[in-house]
Coordinates of C-alpha atoms in Angstrom, one line a residue:
M984 CA -14.5 9.5 -5.1
Q985 CA -16.0 6.0 -5.2
T986 CA -13.8 3.1 -6.1
T987 CA -14.7 -0.3 -7.5
N988 CA -12.0 -1.9 -5.4
P989 CA -13.5 -3.5 -2.3
F990 CA -10.0 -4.3 -1.0
D991 CA -8.6 -0.7 -0.9
D992 CA -11.5 1.2 0.8
D993 CA -10.8 -0.3 4.2
K994 CA -7.1 0.0 4.6
L995 CA -4.8 2.1 6.9
R996 CA -3.3 4.8 4.7
E997 CA 0.1 6.1 5.7
E998 CA 0.6 7.0 2.2
C999 CA 2.6 10.1 1.3
G1000 CA 5.8 10.0 -0.5
V1001 CA 8.6 12.4 -1.0
F1002 CA 11.4 12.6 -3.5
G1003 CA 14.2 15.1 -3.9
V1004 CA 17.2 15.6 -6.2
S1005 CA 20.1 18.0 -6.0
A1006 CA 22.7 19.0 -8.6
T1007 CA 21.5 17.4 -11.9
D1008 CA 20.2 18.7 -15.2
G1009 CA 16.5 17.9 -15.8
A1010 CA 15.8 17.6 -12.1
A1011 CA 12.0 17.8 -12.6
A1012 CA 11.9 14.9 -15.0
L1013 CA 13.9 12.8 -12.5
V1014 CA 11.6 13.7 -9.7
A1015 CA 8.5 12.8 -11.8
L1016 CA 10.0 9.3 -12.4
G1017 CA 10.7 9.0 -8.6
L1018 CA 7.1 10.0 -7.8
H1019 CA 5.8 7.4 -10.2
A1020 CA 7.6 4.7 -8.1
L1021 CA 6.0 6.2 -4.9
Q1022 CA 2.5 6.5 -6.3
H1023 CA 1.2 3.8 -4.0
R1024 CA 2.0 6.1 -1.0
G1025 CA -0.5 8.8 -2.2
Q1026 CA -2.9 8.9 -5.0
E1027 CA -4.9 12.0 -4.3
A1028 CA -2.5 14.7 -5.5
A1029 CA 1.1 15.4 -6.6
G1030 CA 3.4 18.3 -6.9
I1031 CA 7.0 19.2 -7.9
T1032 CA 9.0 22.4 -7.1
T1033 CA 12.3 23.3 -8.8
F1034 CA 15.0 25.9 -8.3
D1035 CA 17.0 27.2 -11.3
G1036 CA 19.5 29.2 -9.3
A1037 CA 17.4 32.4 -9.3
N1038 CA 13.8 31.4 -9.1
F1039 CA 11.5 28.7 -7.8
H1040 CA 9.0 27.0 -10.0
T1041 CA 6.0 24.9 -8.8
H1042 CA 3.4 22.7 -10.4
R1043 CA 0.8 21.0 -8.2
A1044 CA -2.2 19.0 -9.4
M1045 CA -5.0 16.8 -8.1
G1046 CA -4.8 13.1 -9.2
H1047 CA -2.0 10.8 -10.2
V1048 CA 1.5 11.6 -11.3
A1049 CA 0.7 10.1 -14.7
G1050 CA -1.4 12.6 -16.6
N1051 CA 0.0 15.6 -14.7
F1052 CA 3.7 15.2 -14.9
D1053 CA 4.2 13.1 -18.0
R1054 CA 3.6 16.1 -20.3
D1055 CA 6.6 17.9 -21.9
D1056 CA 5.0 21.3 -21.4
V1057 CA 4.7 20.8 -17.6
I1058 CA 8.3 19.5 -17.3
R1059 CA 9.6 22.4 -19.4
A1060 CA 7.9 24.8 -17.1
L1061 CA 10.0 23.4 -14.2
P1062 CA 13.6 24.3 -15.0
G1063 CA 16.4 23.8 -12.6
T1064 CA 19.0 21.4 -11.2
V1065 CA 17.4 21.1 -7.8
A1066 CA 13.9 19.7 -7.3
C1067 CA 11.6 18.0 -4.8
G1068 CA 8.2 16.3 -5.2
H1069 CA 5.4 14.9 -3.2
V1070 CA 2.5 12.4 -3.6
R1071 CA -0.3 12.9 -1.2
Y1072 CA -3.0 11.2 0.6
S1073 CA -4.8 13.4 3.1
T1074 CA -5.8 11.8 6.4
T1075 CA -8.7 14.2 7.2
G1076 CA -10.2 17.5 6.1
E1077 CA -10.7 18.9 2.7
T1078 CA -9.1 17.7 -0.5
A1079 CA -8.0 20.9 -2.1
L1080 CA -5.1 22.3 -4.3
R1081 CA -4.0 24.6 -1.5
N1082 CA -3.0 21.6 0.6
V1083 CA -1.0 19.9 -2.2
Q1084 CA 2.7 19.8 -1.5
P1085 CA 5.5 20.9 -1.8
L1086 CA 4.3 24.0 0.0
Y1087 CA 6.2 27.2 -0.9
A1088 CA 6.7 30.5 0.8
E1089 CA 8.9 33.6 0.4
L1090 CA 10.7 34.2 3.7
S1091 CA 13.1 37.0 4.7
T1092 CA 15.9 34.5 3.8
G1093 CA 14.4 33.8 0.3
G1094 CA 12.3 31.0 -1.1
F1095 CA 11.4 28.0 1.0
A1096 CA 9.8 24.8 -0.3
I1097 CA 8.9 21.8 1.9
A1098 CA 7.6 18.3 1.3
H1099 CA 6.5 16.3 4.3
N1100 CA 5.6 12.7 5.1
G1101 CA 4.3 12.3 8.6
N1102 CA 2.1 14.1 11.0
I1103 CA 2.8 16.8 13.5
S1104 CA 0.9 15.8 16.6
N1105 CA 0.9 19.3 18.2
A1106 CA 0.1 21.2 15.1
M1107 CA -3.2 22.5 16.3
R1108 CA -1.7 24.0 19.5
L1109 CA 1.2 25.6 17.5
R1110 CA -1.2 26.9 14.9
R1111 CA -3.4 28.7 17.5
E1112 CA -0.3 30.3 19.0
L1113 CA 1.0 31.4 15.6
V1114 CA -2.3 32.9 14.5
R1115 CA -2.5 34.8 17.8
R1116 CA 0.9 36.2 17.0
G1117 CA -0.2 37.4 13.6
S1118 CA 0.6 34.5 11.2
I1119 CA -1.8 34.1 8.3
F1120 CA -2.2 30.5 7.1
Q1121 CA -3.0 29.7 3.5
S1122 CA -3.8 26.0 3.9
T1123 CA -5.2 23.6 6.4
S1124 CA -2.1 21.5 6.4
D1125 CA 0.0 20.7 9.5
T1126 CA 3.1 21.1 7.3
E1127 CA 2.5 24.9 6.9
T1128 CA 3.1 25.2 10.7
I1129 CA 6.8 24.4 10.0
I1130 CA 7.0 27.3 7.5
H1131 CA 5.5 29.8 10.0
L1132 CA 7.8 28.5 12.8
V1133 CA 10.8 29.1 10.5
A1134 CA 9.6 32.5 9.5
T1135 CA 9.0 33.7 13.1
S1136 CA 12.2 32.3 14.6
N1137 CA 14.6 34.7 16.2
Y1138 CA 17.7 32.9 15.0
R1139 CA 19.8 34.5 12.3
T1140 CA 20.6 31.8 9.8
L1141 CA 18.1 29.8 7.9
L1142 CA 19.5 26.5 9.1
D1143 CA 19.3 27.6 12.8
R1144 CA 15.7 28.8 12.2
F1145 CA 14.8 25.5 10.7
I1146 CA 16.3 23.6 13.6
D1147 CA 14.5 25.9 16.0
A1148 CA 11.2 25.0 14.3
L1149 CA 11.9 21.3 14.4
K1150 CA 12.6 21.5 18.1
Q1151 CA 9.1 22.9 18.7
I1152 CA 7.2 20.2 16.9
E1153 CA 6.3 16.7 18.0
G1154 CA 5.2 13.6 16.1
A1155 CA 6.5 12.1 12.9
Y1156 CA 8.2 13.7 10.0
S1157 CA 10.5 13.0 7.1
L1158 CA 11.1 16.3 5.3
I1159 CA 12.8 17.5 2.1
V1160 CA 13.4 21.3 2.2
M1161 CA 14.6 23.5 -0.7
T1162 CA 16.1 26.9 -0.2
P1163 CA 18.4 29.1 -2.4
E1164 CA 21.3 27.7 -0.4
G1165 CA 20.6 24.1 -1.1
M1166 CA 18.5 21.1 0.0
I1167 CA 17.9 19.7 3.5
A1168 CA 16.6 16.2 4.2
C1169 CA 15.7 15.1 7.7
R1170 CA 13.8 12.6 9.9
D1171 CA 12.2 13.0 13.3
P1172 CA 14.4 11.9 16.3
L1173 CA 12.5 8.6 16.5
G1174 CA 12.7 7.9 12.8
I1175 CA 9.0 7.0 12.6
R1176 CA 8.7 7.7 8.9
P1177 CA 11.2 6.4 6.4
L1178 CA 13.7 8.4 4.3
V1179 CA 16.7 7.1 2.3
M1180 CA 19.6 8.7 0.4
G1181 CA 21.1 7.7 -2.9
K1182 CA 23.5 8.9 -5.6
L1183 CA 23.1 9.1 -9.4
G1184 CA 26.5 10.3 -10.7
D1185 CA 27.1 13.6 -8.9
A1186 CA 23.4 14.0 -8.0
V1187 CA 22.2 13.4 -4.4
I1188 CA 18.7 11.9 -4.2
F1189 CA 16.4 11.5 -1.2
A1190 CA 13.3 9.3 -1.3
S1191 CA 10.7 7.7 1.0
E1192 CA 11.6 4.2 -0.3
T1193 CA 14.5 2.5 -2.1
V1194 CA 12.3 1.4 -4.9
A1195 CA 12.2 5.1 -6.1
L1196 CA 16.0 5.0 -6.3
D1197 CA 15.9 1.8 -8.3
V1198 CA 13.5 3.3 -10.8
V1199 CA 15.7 6.3 -11.6
G1200 CA 18.9 4.2 -11.7
A1201 CA 20.4 5.6 -8.6
T1202 CA 22.6 3.7 -6.1
F1203 CA 21.3 3.4 -2.5
V1204 CA 23.8 5.0 -0.1
R1205 CA 22.1 4.7 3.3
A1206 CA 19.0 5.6 5.3
V1207 CA 18.8 9.1 6.7
E1208 CA 19.2 8.4 10.4
P1209 CA 16.6 9.3 13.0
G1210 CA 17.2 12.9 14.1
E1211 CA 19.7 13.6 11.3
L1212 CA 19.7 16.6 9.0
V1213 CA 21.6 16.0 5.7
I1214 CA 22.5 19.3 4.0
V1215 CA 23.4 19.4 0.3
Q1216 CA 25.0 22.5 -1.1
G1217 CA 26.3 21.9 -4.6
S1218 CA 28.8 19.1 -4.4
E1219 CA 29.1 19.4 -0.6
I1220 CA 27.2 17.0 1.7
R1221 CA 27.3 17.4 5.4
S1222 CA 25.3 15.9 8.3
I1223 CA 24.3 17.3 11.6
R1224 CA 22.4 15.9 14.6
P1225 CA 20.9 18.7 16.6
F1226 CA 18.7 16.5 18.8
A1227 CA 19.5 14.5 21.9
P1228 CA 20.0 10.8 21.0
M1229 CA 16.9 8.7 21.3
A1230 CA 16.1 5.0 20.7
A1231 CA 14.5 4.8 17.3
R1232 CA 10.9 3.7 16.8
P1233 CA 10.3 3.3 13.1
C1234 CA 6.7 2.4 12.0
I1235 CA 6.3 -1.3 12.0
F1236 CA 3.5 -1.1 9.5
E1237 CA 5.9 -0.2 6.7
W1238 CA 6.8 -3.9 6.6
V1239 CA 3.3 -5.1 6.9
Y1240 CA 1.6 -3.0 4.3
F1241 CA 2.8 0.6 3.4
S1242 CA 6.1 0.0 1.6
R1243 CA 6.3 -1.7 -1.8
P1244 CA 7.5 -5.3 -1.5
D1245 CA 10.6 -4.5 -3.7
S1246 CA 11.8 -1.9 -1.2
I1247 CA 14.5 -2.3 1.5
V1248 CA 13.6 -0.7 4.8
D1249 CA 16.2 -0.4 7.5
D1250 CA 18.2 -3.2 5.9
H1251 CA 15.2 -5.5 5.7
S1252 CA 13.7 -6.7 2.4
V1253 CA 10.1 -5.9 2.7
Y1254 CA 9.1 -8.9 0.5
S1255 CA 11.2 -11.3 2.6
V1256 CA 9.7 -9.9 5.9
R1257 CA 6.2 -10.3 4.6
K1258 CA 6.9 -13.9 3.7
A1259 CA 8.4 -14.5 7.1
I1260 CA 5.3 -13.0 8.7
G1261 CA 3.1 -15.4 6.7
A1262 CA 5.3 -18.3 7.8
Q1263 CA 5.0 -17.3 11.5
L1264 CA 1.3 -16.9 11.1
A1265 CA 1.1 -20.5 9.8
I1266 CA 3.0 -21.7 12.8
E1267 CA 0.8 -19.8 15.3
S1268 CA -2.6 -20.3 13.6
P1269 CA -2.7 -23.5 11.5
V1270 CA -5.9 -24.8 10.0
D1271 CA -6.8 -27.9 7.9
A1272 CA -7.6 -26.6 4.5
D1273 CA -7.2 -27.2 0.7
L1274 CA -5.9 -23.8 -0.6
V1275 CA -4.1 -20.6 0.6
I1276 CA -5.5 -17.6 -1.2
P1277 CA -4.0 -14.1 -1.0
V1278 CA -6.2 -11.0 -0.8
P1279 CA -4.7 -9.0 -3.7
D1280 CA -2.3 -7.5 -3.8
S1281 CA -1.0 -6.6 -0.4
G1282 CA -1.7 -10.1 1.1
T1283 CA 0.3 -12.0 -1.5
P1284 CA 3.8 -12.3 0.0
A1285 CA 2.4 -13.3 3.4
A1286 CA 0.1 -15.9 1.7
I1287 CA 3.2 -17.3 0.0
G1288 CA 5.0 -17.6 3.3
Y1289 CA 1.9 -19.2 4.9
A1290 CA 1.6 -21.7 2.1
Q1291 CA 5.3 -22.7 2.1
Q1292 CA 5.3 -23.1 5.9
S1293 CA 2.0 -25.1 6.1
G1294 CA 2.5 -27.2 2.9
I1295 CA -1.0 -26.1 1.7
P1296 CA -1.1 -25.1 -2.0
F1297 CA -1.0 -21.4 -2.8
E1298 CA -3.5 -20.4 -5.5
L1299 CA -4.9 -17.2 -7.0
G1300 CA -8.4 -17.6 -5.9
I1301 CA -9.2 -13.9 -6.4
I1302 CA -8.4 -12.5 -9.9
R1303 CA -7.6 -8.8 -10.2
S1304 CA -8.2 -6.9 -13.5
H1305 CA -5.5 -4.4 -14.2
Y1306 CA -7.4 -2.8 -17.0
V1307 CA -10.2 -1.1 -15.0
G1308 CA -10.1 2.5 -14.1
R1309 CA -10.0 3.7 -10.6
T1310 CA -13.6 4.9 -10.4
F1311 CA -16.9 3.5 -11.4
I1312 CA -19.8 5.9 -10.5
S1313 CA -23.3 4.6 -10.9
P1314 CA -26.7 6.1 -9.9
G1315 CA -27.8 2.8 -8.4
D1316 CA -26.5 0.7 -5.5
K1317 CA -27.2 -2.5 -7.4
V1318 CA -25.1 -1.5 -10.5
R1319 CA -22.4 0.0 -8.2
H1320 CA -22.2 -3.3 -6.3
L1321 CA -21.8 -5.2 -9.6
G1322 CA -19.1 -2.8 -10.6
V1323 CA -17.0 -4.2 -7.8
K1324 CA -16.5 -7.4 -9.8
L1325 CA -14.9 -5.4 -12.6
K1326 CA -11.8 -5.0 -10.5
H1327 CA -11.7 -8.3 -8.5
N1328 CA -13.6 -11.5 -9.0
A1329 CA -13.5 -15.0 -7.4
N1330 CA -11.8 -17.8 -9.4
R1331 CA -15.0 -19.9 -9.1
A1332 CA -13.7 -23.1 -10.7
L1333 CA -10.8 -23.2 -8.3
I1334 CA -12.8 -22.4 -5.2
K1335 CA -15.9 -24.4 -5.5
G1336 CA -16.1 -27.1 -2.8
K1337 CA -12.7 -26.2 -1.3
R1338 CA -11.7 -25.2 2.2
V1339 CA -9.9 -21.9 1.7
I1340 CA -7.6 -19.8 3.8
L1341 CA -7.6 -16.1 2.9
V1342 CA -4.5 -14.2 3.9
D1343 CA -4.7 -10.4 4.2
D1344 CA -2.4 -7.8 5.8
S1345 CA -4.9 -6.2 8.2
I1346 CA -8.5 -5.7 9.3
V1347 CA -9.6 -2.1 10.0
R1348 CA -13.4 -1.7 10.1
G1349 CA -14.0 -5.2 8.9
T1350 CA -16.2 -4.2 5.9
T1351 CA -13.6 -5.4 3.4
S1352 CA -13.1 -8.8 5.1
L1353 CA -16.9 -9.3 5.1
K1354 CA -17.1 -8.7 1.3
I1355 CA -14.2 -11.1 0.7
V1356 CA -15.7 -13.9 2.8
Q1357 CA -19.0 -13.3 1.0
M1358 CA -17.3 -13.5 -2.4
M1359 CA -15.8 -16.9 -1.4
R1360 CA -19.0 -18.3 -0.2
E1361 CA -20.9 -17.2 -3.4
A1362 CA -18.2 -18.9 -5.4
G1363 CA -19.0 -22.2 -3.6
A1364 CA -16.2 -22.4 -0.9
A1365 CA -16.9 -25.2 1.6
E1366 CA -15.1 -23.3 4.4
V1367 CA -13.6 -19.9 4.6
H1368 CA -10.9 -19.2 7.1
M1369 CA -9.2 -15.8 7.5
R1370 CA -5.6 -15.2 8.6
I1371 CA -4.3 -11.7 9.1
A1372 CA -0.6 -10.8 8.8
S1373 CA -0.7 -8.2 11.6
P1374 CA -2.0 -8.1 15.1
P1375 CA -5.5 -6.6 15.7
T1376 CA -5.6 -2.9 15.0
R1377 CA -7.1 -1.6 18.3
H1378 CA -5.8 2.0 18.4
S1379 CA -5.7 5.1 16.2
C1380 CA -2.4 6.4 14.8
F1381 CA -1.4 10.0 15.3
Y1382 CA 1.8 9.9 13.2
G1383 CA 0.6 10.3 9.6
V1384 CA -1.7 7.3 9.1
D1385 CA -5.3 7.7 8.2
T1386 CA -6.8 5.6 11.0
P1387 CA -10.6 5.7 11.7
E1388 CA -11.5 6.9 15.2
R1389 CA -11.1 4.1 17.6
A1390 CA -14.8 3.5 18.0
K1391 CA -14.8 2.4 14.3
L1392 CA -12.0 -0.1 14.6
L1393 CA -13.4 -3.6 14.6
A1394 CA -10.8 -5.0 17.0
A1395 CA -11.5 -2.1 19.5
K1396 CA -15.2 -3.1 19.6
L1397 CA -15.2 -6.9 19.4
D1398 CA -13.2 -9.8 20.7
L1399 CA -11.9 -12.5 18.4
G1400 CA -15.2 -14.4 18.4
G1401 CA -17.2 -11.3 17.7
M1402 CA -15.0 -10.3 14.8
T1403 CA -15.2 -13.8 13.4
G1404 CA -19.0 -13.6 13.5
F1405 CA -19.0 -10.1 12.0
I1406 CA -17.1 -11.2 8.9
H1407 CA -19.0 -14.5 8.7
A1408 CA -15.8 -16.6 8.5
D1409 CA -15.4 -20.2 9.8
S1410 CA -12.3 -19.0 11.7
L1411 CA -10.2 -15.9 12.1
N1412 CA -6.8 -15.4 13.6
F1413 CA -4.1 -12.7 13.7
I1414 CA -0.3 -12.9 14.1
S1415 CA 0.7 -12.1 17.6
I1416 CA 2.7 -9.0 18.4
D1417 CA 5.6 -11.2 19.5
G1418 CA 5.3 -13.2 16.3
L1419 CA 5.5 -10.0 14.2
Y1420 CA 8.7 -9.0 15.9
K1421 CA 10.1 -12.5 15.5
A1422 CA 9.4 -12.3 11.7
L1423 CA 11.5 -9.1 11.7
G1424 CA 14.3 -11.0 13.5
E1425 CA 13.8 -9.2 16.8
A1426 CA 13.4 -10.4 20.3
K1427 CA 9.9 -10.7 21.6
R1428 CA 8.4 -7.4 22.3
A1429 CA 7.6 -8.2 25.9
D1430 CA 11.3 -8.9 26.7
V1431 CA 12.7 -5.5 25.6
R1432 CA 11.8 -2.0 25.0
P1433 CA 10.0 -2.1 21.6
K1434 CA 12.2 -1.4 18.6
Y1435 CA 9.3 -0.2 16.4
C1436 CA 6.3 2.0 16.7
D1437 CA 3.5 -0.5 17.1
A1438 CA 1.0 1.8 18.8
C1439 CA -1.8 0.9 16.4
F1440 CA -1.7 -2.6 17.9
T1441 CA -0.6 -2.0 21.5
G1442 CA -1.5 1.6 22.3
D1443 CA 2.1 2.3 23.3
Y1444 CA 2.7 5.7 21.7
P1445 CA 6.3 6.8 21.6
T1446 CA 5.7 10.5 21.8
T1447 CA 3.3 12.9 23.6
L1448 CA 0.1 13.6 21.8
T1449 CA -0.7 17.2 22.6
D1450 CA -3.5 17.8 20.1
H1451 CA -5.2 14.6 21.0
D1452 CA -4.9 15.2 24.7
E1453 CA -6.3 18.7 24.3
G1454 CA -9.1 17.4 22.1
S1455 CA -11.7 19.1 24.3
E1456 CA -10.3 22.5 23.2
V1457 CA -12.4 22.9 20.1
D1458 CA -12.0 26.3 18.4
Q1459 CA -12.1 27.6 14.9
F1460 CA -8.4 26.7 14.3
A1461 CA -8.8 23.2 15.6
M1462 CA -11.8 22.8 13.3
L1463 CA -9.7 23.9 10.4
A1464 CA -6.5 22.0 11.2
E1465 CA -5.9 19.0 9.0
R1466 CA -3.7 16.1 9.7
V1467 CA -2.1 15.9 6.2
I1468 CA 0.8 13.6 5.3

């Protein structure tokens, strides 16, 4: 798929979202609404599975929630009072319906449906072992590994089998599981990926972000804690913590880019944090200029914070059209390049002759930043300065974020001067890692054990990385395995 959006094709993509509801009529329709609110976390495919007390029903489709789950015939084919859904963005490997979640299997204990946000960093090793023992995989998703671990566990009860499976996997996961006995929601012991719980009348709801609770009219109850399993069976809710306590390390990039700005993550307003990041960036990297311009849309809150702190006027120097489709396929490079301007265009009358500060959330390969700087210069900007609301991304993520291999990360190849020259800016600066923590109200990272997973900036990975460390062991299963979130 080719997109006309030059600002989305060079972003880190964590982007999968899960939503589940227990004990309410019309559960599928409610899940569809929740997935609409989480569409930003995955735009490749979507799926919903329901349970009507006797049978499971599933509909999975490529593309957006709209167009697939806003049809009456689809929702009518998903009866039941319990349902879970998933929006997907795959990190590597094929884009195929067999990988769209929720995944479903018939186990000896009955039906088992699972929706997963995260990445199992030892899935390749586990997959090889399971296949050698006779397991037959139907997808290339790391999530299917969990199903096989549950199916082959020697424990008696389904809950014990599920816990046994979780204790064999490493990495990041927020899971919603449906069985004939009820629904289970859980996070990995480090809480790397988010998951929250809400209530709507008697219904219990789980979602990747609080914004999905807002959209369906539910009340936020609390976050599912790292290492916690919340089990819902009818009107009964219970919690167990089968893992040894660990210091949590939630992904810091949820505040920088992944979550919607109107969400609350671990008691922090995402919008307020992004403004605070912009203010801290202005303190650390001031520049004499005429305008502060956000790179839409993810750079906007940080740009507001930068402008307020610096006293430099905030202006919309890049105008985004909301009436252009996602794709624009053209046989010629020239026409395809012109198609870019259908989605975003420079506000030429505002920019001409001005010294501008562009504020964006991150730089990955640098190709996007290069296009943006070029757009400003073509619009007549006298100077173009770039300020980035995250530290340099120098390391790959192995916890469910689609990060290019390290050799393709601009900050892993070049120093600050080299990056500035690559994007053709007059100046370039990033917020420091300590400044990022300060914007979150935390002590400087160097002073204490880091509270967040910031490995993409620092290389400090909070778990072992079995598949990465065994990367030289290339066999047919490693070739097939897909990091899917």
